[in-house]
Amino acid sequence: MATQRTFSIIKPDATKRNITGAINAIIEGAGLRIIAQKRIQLTQAQAEGFYAVHSERPFFGELVEFMISEPVVVQVLEGDDAVAKYREVMGATNPADADAGTIRKEHALSIGENSVHGSDSLENAEIEIKFFFNDDEIVG
Ligand code: CMP
C-alpha cells in the first residue's frame, strides 16, 4: 500500500470539550502519524473558503458559524492508504450511522457537530493541506 498524506480538522465541538488528546489517541492507535498540527481560530473567510464546495447547501451558514465558534486543530496525517484509512477511523458523517470505535461514534454530538473532518480524496487532501500548511511546517 502506498504511503499517503491526508488532512484533518478537529472541530470546535471537540476543542470545546477538551478531547483533542482522546481523538489523537484514536488516530495514532489506528497507525496514522500526526506529522503536522496547529490549533487555530478560523476566520469567517477561511471557513467559507475551505467549505466553498458546500456553499449552496442549506446548512452552509450553520456550518461556517459552527467552524468559527471555537478554535480548531488542523492536522496532516501520514500512513498507508491514509485518505481511506482516516475516513474509516472517523466513521460516518452522521454519528448515529457510525461504527463502534470510530471517532464520531465515540465523540461526535450530531451530523453538524461531528468532531472531525477528513479529506475525501487524495486530490482534495493535497488542496486542503496547502490551504493551511506551508511545506516547512510539515516535518514528517
Ligand atoms: P465535513 O466532513 O467537515 O464536511 C462537510 C460538513 O458539513 C460535514 O462534515 C458536516 O459536519 C456538515 N454537514 C453535513 N450535512 C449536514 C447537515 N445536514 N446539517 C449540518 N451540517 C451538515
Short mmCIF file of N, CA and C and ligand atoms in Angstrom, two decimals:
data_model
loop_
_atom_site.label_atom_id
_atom_site.label_comp_id
_atom_site.label_asym_id
_atom_site.label_seq_id
_atom_site.Cartn_x
_atom_site.Cartn_y
_atom_site.Cartn_z
N MET A 1 0.84 -1.21 0.00
CA MET A 1 0.00 0.00 0.00
C MET A 1 0.87 1.26 0.00
N ALA A 2 0.40 2.26 -0.67
CA ALA A 2 1.20 3.48 -0.78
C ALA A 2 1.06 4.35 0.46
N THR A 3 2.16 4.98 0.85
CA THR A 3 2.10 5.97 1.93
C THR A 3 1.45 7.23 1.37
N GLN A 4 0.46 7.72 2.09
CA GLN A 4 -0.24 8.93 1.66
C GLN A 4 -0.29 9.92 2.82
N ARG A 5 -0.64 11.16 2.45
CA ARG A 5 -0.94 12.19 3.45
C ARG A 5 -2.39 12.61 3.29
N THR A 6 -3.06 12.84 4.41
CA THR A 6 -4.42 13.36 4.36
C THR A 6 -4.53 14.53 5.33
N PHE A 7 -5.61 15.29 5.18
CA PHE A 7 -5.82 16.47 6.00
C PHE A 7 -6.95 16.21 6.99
N SER A 8 -6.78 16.70 8.20
CA SER A 8 -7.77 16.51 9.27
C SER A 8 -8.04 17.82 10.00
N ILE A 9 -9.28 17.99 10.42
CA ILE A 9 -9.62 19.08 11.36
C ILE A 9 -10.30 18.47 12.57
N ILE A 10 -9.79 18.78 13.76
CA ILE A 10 -10.54 18.51 14.99
C ILE A 10 -11.39 19.76 15.23
N LYS A 11 -12.71 19.56 15.22
CA LYS A 11 -13.65 20.67 15.12
C LYS A 11 -13.98 21.31 16.48
N PRO A 12 -14.68 22.47 16.44
CA PRO A 12 -14.97 23.20 17.68
C PRO A 12 -15.69 22.42 18.78
N ASP A 13 -16.57 21.50 18.42
CA ASP A 13 -17.26 20.76 19.49
C ASP A 13 -16.26 19.95 20.32
N ALA A 14 -15.16 19.51 19.66
CA ALA A 14 -14.15 18.70 20.34
C ALA A 14 -13.15 19.56 21.11
N THR A 15 -12.72 20.69 20.52
CA THR A 15 -11.77 21.53 21.27
C THR A 15 -12.46 22.09 22.51
N LYS A 16 -13.75 22.43 22.36
CA LYS A 16 -14.51 22.98 23.49
C LYS A 16 -14.60 21.98 24.64
N ARG A 17 -14.74 20.69 24.30
CA ARG A 17 -14.88 19.65 25.33
C ARG A 17 -13.54 19.09 25.80
N ASN A 18 -12.43 19.67 25.29
CA ASN A 18 -11.08 19.27 25.74
C ASN A 18 -10.80 17.79 25.45
N ILE A 19 -11.19 17.34 24.24
CA ILE A 19 -10.98 15.93 23.91
C ILE A 19 -10.07 15.76 22.68
N THR A 20 -9.21 16.77 22.43
CA THR A 20 -8.30 16.62 21.28
C THR A 20 -7.32 15.48 21.51
N GLY A 21 -6.90 15.28 22.76
CA GLY A 21 -5.97 14.18 23.06
C GLY A 21 -6.63 12.82 22.86
N ALA A 22 -7.89 12.71 23.27
CA ALA A 22 -8.61 11.44 23.10
C ALA A 22 -8.76 11.12 21.62
N ILE A 23 -9.02 12.15 20.82
CA ILE A 23 -9.16 11.94 19.37
C ILE A 23 -7.81 11.58 18.76
N ASN A 24 -6.76 12.28 19.19
CA ASN A 24 -5.42 11.94 18.66
C ASN A 24 -5.01 10.52 19.05
N ALA A 25 -5.45 10.05 20.20
CA ALA A 25 -5.12 8.67 20.61
C ALA A 25 -5.77 7.67 19.66
N ILE A 26 -6.98 7.95 19.21
CA ILE A 26 -7.64 7.05 18.24
C ILE A 26 -6.90 7.09 16.91
N ILE A 27 -6.51 8.30 16.49
CA ILE A 27 -5.78 8.46 15.22
C ILE A 27 -4.47 7.67 15.27
N GLU A 28 -3.71 7.87 16.33
CA GLU A 28 -2.41 7.19 16.44
C GLU A 28 -2.58 5.69 16.66
N GLY A 29 -3.63 5.32 17.38
CA GLY A 29 -3.91 3.90 17.61
C GLY A 29 -4.21 3.15 16.32
N ALA A 30 -4.71 3.89 15.34
CA ALA A 30 -5.02 3.28 14.03
C ALA A 30 -3.80 3.24 13.13
N GLY A 31 -2.66 3.73 13.61
CA GLY A 31 -1.43 3.64 12.82
C GLY A 31 -1.14 4.85 11.95
N LEU A 32 -1.95 5.91 12.12
CA LEU A 32 -1.67 7.14 11.36
C LEU A 32 -0.73 8.03 12.19
N ARG A 33 0.23 8.68 11.51
CA ARG A 33 1.16 9.58 12.19
C ARG A 33 0.70 11.03 12.01
N ILE A 34 0.69 11.80 13.11
CA ILE A 34 0.35 13.23 13.03
C ILE A 34 1.65 13.96 12.73
N ILE A 35 1.85 14.32 11.44
CA ILE A 35 3.15 14.88 11.04
C ILE A 35 3.15 16.41 11.01
N ALA A 36 1.97 17.00 11.21
CA ALA A 36 1.87 18.46 11.38
C ALA A 36 0.57 18.73 12.12
N GLN A 37 0.59 19.76 12.96
CA GLN A 37 -0.59 20.04 13.77
C GLN A 37 -0.52 21.46 14.31
N LYS A 38 -1.62 22.20 14.22
CA LYS A 38 -1.67 23.51 14.91
C LYS A 38 -3.10 23.85 15.31
N ARG A 39 -3.21 24.51 16.45
CA ARG A 39 -4.51 24.95 16.96
C ARG A 39 -4.70 26.38 16.52
N ILE A 40 -5.79 26.64 15.81
CA ILE A 40 -6.00 27.97 15.25
C ILE A 40 -7.47 28.39 15.42
N GLN A 41 -7.70 29.70 15.34
CA GLN A 41 -9.06 30.23 15.30
C GLN A 41 -9.36 30.57 13.84
N LEU A 42 -10.28 29.85 13.22
CA LEU A 42 -10.62 30.14 11.82
C LEU A 42 -11.34 31.48 11.72
N THR A 43 -11.05 32.21 10.65
CA THR A 43 -11.84 33.41 10.34
C THR A 43 -13.05 32.97 9.51
N GLN A 44 -14.02 33.86 9.43
CA GLN A 44 -15.20 33.55 8.59
C GLN A 44 -14.77 33.31 7.14
N ALA A 45 -13.84 34.14 6.65
CA ALA A 45 -13.39 34.00 5.26
C ALA A 45 -12.70 32.65 5.04
N GLN A 46 -11.89 32.23 6.00
CA GLN A 46 -11.22 30.92 5.88
C GLN A 46 -12.25 29.79 5.86
N ALA A 47 -13.22 29.84 6.79
CA ALA A 47 -14.22 28.77 6.86
C ALA A 47 -15.06 28.74 5.58
N GLU A 48 -15.44 29.91 5.09
CA GLU A 48 -16.23 29.96 3.84
C GLU A 48 -15.41 29.44 2.67
N GLY A 49 -14.13 29.78 2.64
CA GLY A 49 -13.26 29.33 1.55
C GLY A 49 -13.02 27.84 1.59
N PHE A 50 -12.76 27.33 2.79
CA PHE A 50 -12.48 25.90 2.93
C PHE A 50 -13.70 25.07 2.53
N TYR A 51 -14.90 25.53 2.91
CA TYR A 51 -16.12 24.76 2.64
C TYR A 51 -16.88 25.30 1.42
N ALA A 52 -16.19 26.00 0.53
CA ALA A 52 -16.84 26.62 -0.64
C ALA A 52 -17.67 25.62 -1.44
N VAL A 53 -17.21 24.37 -1.50
CA VAL A 53 -17.91 23.34 -2.26
C VAL A 53 -19.33 23.11 -1.72
N HIS A 54 -19.55 23.48 -0.46
CA HIS A 54 -20.88 23.29 0.16
C HIS A 54 -21.70 24.59 0.19
N SER A 55 -21.24 25.63 -0.54
CA SER A 55 -21.86 26.95 -0.36
C SER A 55 -23.33 27.02 -0.75
N GLU A 56 -23.78 26.09 -1.59
CA GLU A 56 -25.20 26.10 -1.98
C GLU A 56 -26.06 25.24 -1.07
N ARG A 57 -25.44 24.52 -0.15
CA ARG A 57 -26.21 23.62 0.73
C ARG A 57 -26.98 24.43 1.77
N PRO A 58 -28.15 23.93 2.18
CA PRO A 58 -28.95 24.67 3.17
C PRO A 58 -28.25 24.84 4.51
N PHE A 59 -27.30 23.94 4.83
CA PHE A 59 -26.64 24.01 6.14
C PHE A 59 -25.35 24.82 6.10
N PHE A 60 -25.04 25.49 4.97
CA PHE A 60 -23.75 26.18 4.83
C PHE A 60 -23.52 27.25 5.91
N GLY A 61 -24.54 28.08 6.13
CA GLY A 61 -24.40 29.17 7.12
C GLY A 61 -24.12 28.61 8.51
N GLU A 62 -24.87 27.58 8.84
CA GLU A 62 -24.73 26.91 10.14
C GLU A 62 -23.34 26.29 10.28
N LEU A 63 -22.87 25.68 9.18
CA LEU A 63 -21.55 25.04 9.17
C LEU A 63 -20.44 26.06 9.42
N VAL A 64 -20.52 27.19 8.73
CA VAL A 64 -19.49 28.24 8.88
C VAL A 64 -19.53 28.82 10.30
N GLU A 65 -20.73 29.11 10.79
CA GLU A 65 -20.87 29.64 12.16
C GLU A 65 -20.26 28.70 13.18
N PHE A 66 -20.55 27.41 13.01
CA PHE A 66 -20.01 26.40 13.93
C PHE A 66 -18.49 26.35 13.85
N MET A 67 -17.94 26.37 12.63
CA MET A 67 -16.49 26.20 12.48
C MET A 67 -15.69 27.38 13.03
N ILE A 68 -16.34 28.54 13.19
CA ILE A 68 -15.63 29.70 13.76
C ILE A 68 -16.01 29.95 15.22
N SER A 69 -16.81 29.04 15.80
CA SER A 69 -17.34 29.27 17.15
C SER A 69 -16.32 29.04 18.27
N GLU A 70 -15.29 28.25 17.99
CA GLU A 70 -14.23 27.91 18.95
C GLU A 70 -13.00 27.59 18.11
N PRO A 71 -11.82 27.48 18.73
CA PRO A 71 -10.64 27.07 17.94
C PRO A 71 -10.83 25.67 17.33
N VAL A 72 -10.03 25.41 16.30
CA VAL A 72 -9.95 24.08 15.71
C VAL A 72 -8.48 23.64 15.74
N VAL A 73 -8.25 22.34 15.54
CA VAL A 73 -6.88 21.83 15.38
C VAL A 73 -6.79 21.26 13.96
N VAL A 74 -5.91 21.87 13.15
CA VAL A 74 -5.71 21.36 11.79
C VAL A 74 -4.48 20.46 11.80
N GLN A 75 -4.55 19.38 11.02
CA GLN A 75 -3.50 18.34 11.07
C GLN A 75 -3.20 17.78 9.70
N VAL A 76 -1.98 17.30 9.55
CA VAL A 76 -1.63 16.46 8.41
C VAL A 76 -1.32 15.07 8.97
N LEU A 77 -1.98 14.07 8.43
CA LEU A 77 -1.80 12.68 8.87
C LEU A 77 -1.13 11.90 7.76
N GLU A 78 -0.22 11.02 8.15
CA GLU A 78 0.51 10.22 7.16
C GLU A 78 0.43 8.74 7.52
N GLY A 79 0.33 7.90 6.48
CA GLY A 79 0.33 6.45 6.72
C GLY A 79 -0.07 5.71 5.46
N ASP A 80 -0.07 4.38 5.55
CA ASP A 80 -0.51 3.55 4.43
C ASP A 80 -1.96 3.88 4.12
N ASP A 81 -2.22 4.21 2.87
CA ASP A 81 -3.60 4.41 2.42
C ASP A 81 -4.33 5.42 3.33
N ALA A 82 -3.64 6.51 3.70
CA ALA A 82 -4.11 7.40 4.77
C ALA A 82 -5.48 8.03 4.50
N VAL A 83 -5.79 8.34 3.26
CA VAL A 83 -7.07 9.01 2.98
C VAL A 83 -8.23 8.10 3.36
N ALA A 84 -8.22 6.87 2.83
CA ALA A 84 -9.30 5.92 3.13
C ALA A 84 -9.25 5.48 4.59
N LYS A 85 -8.03 5.28 5.11
CA LYS A 85 -7.88 4.83 6.49
C LYS A 85 -8.50 5.84 7.45
N TYR A 86 -8.22 7.14 7.23
CA TYR A 86 -8.75 8.13 8.16
C TYR A 86 -10.27 8.23 8.06
N ARG A 87 -10.81 8.06 6.87
CA ARG A 87 -12.28 8.10 6.74
C ARG A 87 -12.91 6.93 7.51
N GLU A 88 -12.21 5.81 7.50
CA GLU A 88 -12.66 4.65 8.28
C GLU A 88 -12.59 4.95 9.79
N VAL A 89 -11.49 5.57 10.19
CA VAL A 89 -11.28 5.89 11.60
C VAL A 89 -12.29 6.94 12.10
N MET A 90 -12.65 7.90 11.22
CA MET A 90 -13.63 8.93 11.60
C MET A 90 -15.02 8.33 11.78
N GLY A 91 -15.41 7.42 10.89
CA GLY A 91 -16.77 6.90 10.89
C GLY A 91 -17.69 7.76 10.04
N ALA A 92 -18.94 7.34 9.92
CA ALA A 92 -19.91 8.03 9.05
C ALA A 92 -20.12 9.48 9.50
N THR A 93 -20.45 10.35 8.53
CA THR A 93 -20.67 11.79 8.81
C THR A 93 -21.66 11.98 9.95
N ASN A 94 -22.75 11.21 9.90
CA ASN A 94 -23.75 11.27 10.98
C ASN A 94 -23.36 10.24 12.05
N PRO A 95 -23.04 10.69 13.26
CA PRO A 95 -22.58 9.75 14.30
C PRO A 95 -23.57 8.62 14.57
N ALA A 96 -24.84 8.87 14.29
CA ALA A 96 -25.85 7.82 14.51
C ALA A 96 -25.60 6.63 13.59
N ASP A 97 -24.93 6.87 12.46
CA ASP A 97 -24.65 5.80 11.50
C ASP A 97 -23.23 5.25 11.62
N ALA A 98 -22.44 5.81 12.53
CA ALA A 98 -21.01 5.45 12.61
C ALA A 98 -20.81 4.13 13.36
N ASP A 99 -19.78 3.39 12.93
CA ASP A 99 -19.44 2.11 13.58
C ASP A 99 -18.80 2.34 14.95
N ALA A 100 -18.98 1.35 15.82
CA ALA A 100 -18.36 1.39 17.15
C ALA A 100 -16.85 1.55 17.03
N GLY A 101 -16.27 2.34 17.92
CA GLY A 101 -14.82 2.51 17.93
C GLY A 101 -14.34 3.65 17.06
N THR A 102 -15.20 4.17 16.18
CA THR A 102 -14.80 5.31 15.35
C THR A 102 -14.86 6.59 16.18
N ILE A 103 -14.14 7.61 15.69
CA ILE A 103 -14.12 8.90 16.42
C ILE A 103 -15.53 9.46 16.56
N ARG A 104 -16.28 9.41 15.46
CA ARG A 104 -17.61 10.04 15.52
C ARG A 104 -18.58 9.25 16.40
N LYS A 105 -18.48 7.92 16.39
CA LYS A 105 -19.36 7.13 17.26
C LYS A 105 -19.04 7.43 18.73
N GLU A 106 -17.75 7.52 19.03
CA GLU A 106 -17.33 7.71 20.42
C GLU A 106 -17.52 9.14 20.92
N HIS A 107 -17.37 10.13 20.00
CA HIS A 107 -17.27 11.51 20.48
C HIS A 107 -18.22 12.53 19.84
N ALA A 108 -18.70 12.28 18.62
CA ALA A 108 -19.47 13.33 17.94
C ALA A 108 -20.84 13.52 18.57
N LEU A 109 -21.38 14.74 18.42
CA LEU A 109 -22.65 15.09 19.05
C LEU A 109 -23.82 15.02 18.08
N SER A 110 -23.55 15.31 16.78
CA SER A 110 -24.61 15.36 15.78
C SER A 110 -23.96 15.41 14.40
N ILE A 111 -24.78 15.41 13.35
CA ILE A 111 -24.22 15.47 11.99
C ILE A 111 -23.46 16.78 11.75
N GLY A 112 -23.87 17.85 12.39
CA GLY A 112 -23.16 19.13 12.26
C GLY A 112 -21.95 19.17 13.18
N GLU A 113 -22.18 18.88 14.45
CA GLU A 113 -21.09 18.90 15.45
C GLU A 113 -20.48 17.49 15.49
N ASN A 114 -19.75 17.17 14.41
CA ASN A 114 -19.31 15.77 14.26
C ASN A 114 -17.80 15.60 14.49
N SER A 115 -17.22 16.52 15.26
CA SER A 115 -15.88 16.38 15.88
C SER A 115 -14.67 16.41 14.95
N VAL A 116 -14.79 15.85 13.74
CA VAL A 116 -13.63 15.80 12.85
C VAL A 116 -14.04 15.95 11.38
N HIS A 117 -13.08 16.45 10.62
CA HIS A 117 -13.18 16.45 9.15
C HIS A 117 -11.98 15.69 8.61
N GLY A 118 -12.17 14.97 7.51
CA GLY A 118 -11.05 14.33 6.82
C GLY A 118 -11.25 14.43 5.32
N SER A 119 -10.16 14.56 4.59
CA SER A 119 -10.25 14.69 3.12
C SER A 119 -10.95 13.48 2.52
N ASP A 120 -11.70 13.73 1.42
CA ASP A 120 -12.43 12.63 0.79
C ASP A 120 -11.70 12.02 -0.41
N SER A 121 -10.55 12.59 -0.79
CA SER A 121 -9.77 12.03 -1.90
C SER A 121 -8.33 12.52 -1.76
N LEU A 122 -7.42 11.83 -2.45
CA LEU A 122 -6.00 12.23 -2.40
C LEU A 122 -5.82 13.63 -3.01
N GLU A 123 -6.57 13.88 -4.06
CA GLU A 123 -6.50 15.19 -4.73
C GLU A 123 -6.95 16.30 -3.76
N ASN A 124 -8.08 16.10 -3.08
CA ASN A 124 -8.54 17.11 -2.13
C ASN A 124 -7.62 17.21 -0.92
N ALA A 125 -6.99 16.10 -0.53
CA ALA A 125 -6.06 16.15 0.59
C ALA A 125 -4.93 17.14 0.29
N GLU A 126 -4.40 17.08 -0.91
CA GLU A 126 -3.31 18.00 -1.29
C GLU A 126 -3.77 19.45 -1.24
N ILE A 127 -4.96 19.68 -1.77
CA ILE A 127 -5.51 21.05 -1.79
C ILE A 127 -5.74 21.54 -0.36
N GLU A 128 -6.33 20.69 0.47
CA GLU A 128 -6.68 21.08 1.85
C GLU A 128 -5.42 21.28 2.71
N ILE A 129 -4.41 20.43 2.51
CA ILE A 129 -3.15 20.60 3.26
C ILE A 129 -2.54 21.96 2.90
N LYS A 130 -2.51 22.27 1.63
CA LYS A 130 -1.92 23.57 1.18
C LYS A 130 -2.71 24.77 1.68
N PHE A 131 -4.02 24.55 1.92
CA PHE A 131 -4.87 25.64 2.43
C PHE A 131 -4.38 26.10 3.80
N PHE A 132 -3.82 25.19 4.60
CA PHE A 132 -3.47 25.52 5.98
C PHE A 132 -1.99 25.42 6.33
N PHE A 133 -1.20 24.69 5.53
CA PHE A 133 0.20 24.46 5.92
C PHE A 133 1.18 24.86 4.81
N ASN A 134 2.28 25.50 5.22
CA ASN A 134 3.43 25.68 4.33
C ASN A 134 4.27 24.41 4.39
N ASP A 135 5.07 24.17 3.34
CA ASP A 135 5.90 22.96 3.30
C ASP A 135 6.79 22.83 4.53
N ASP A 136 7.33 23.97 5.01
CA ASP A 136 8.27 23.90 6.13
C ASP A 136 7.60 23.65 7.48
N GLU A 137 6.27 23.55 7.50
CA GLU A 137 5.56 23.24 8.73
C GLU A 137 5.27 21.73 8.84
N ILE A 138 5.60 20.99 7.78
CA ILE A 138 5.33 19.56 7.75
C ILE A 138 6.69 18.85 7.84
N VAL A 139 6.92 18.26 9.02
CA VAL A 139 8.28 17.76 9.27
C VAL A 139 8.41 16.23 9.17
N GLY A 140 7.32 15.55 8.88
CA GLY A 140 7.37 14.10 8.64
C GLY A 140 7.59 13.27 9.87
P1 CMP B 1 -17.23 17.54 6.93
O1 CMP B 1 -16.59 16.23 6.65
O2 CMP B 1 -16.44 18.54 7.65
O3 CMP B 1 -17.75 18.16 5.55
C1 CMP B 1 -18.89 18.99 5.45
C2 CMP B 1 -19.61 19.12 6.73
O4 CMP B 1 -20.92 19.60 6.64
C3 CMP B 1 -19.79 17.75 7.36
O5 CMP B 1 -18.55 17.26 7.79
C4 CMP B 1 -20.82 18.02 8.43
O6 CMP B 1 -20.23 18.48 9.62
C5 CMP B 1 -21.60 19.16 7.79
N1 CMP B 1 -22.92 18.68 7.44
C6 CMP B 1 -23.23 17.73 6.54
N2 CMP B 1 -24.56 17.56 6.49
C7 CMP B 1 -25.09 18.41 7.40
C8 CMP B 1 -26.40 18.70 7.81
N3 CMP B 1 -27.45 18.07 7.29
N4 CMP B 1 -26.57 19.65 8.75
C9 CMP B 1 -25.50 20.30 9.29
N5 CMP B 1 -24.22 20.07 8.92
C10 CMP B 1 -24.03 19.14 7.99
#
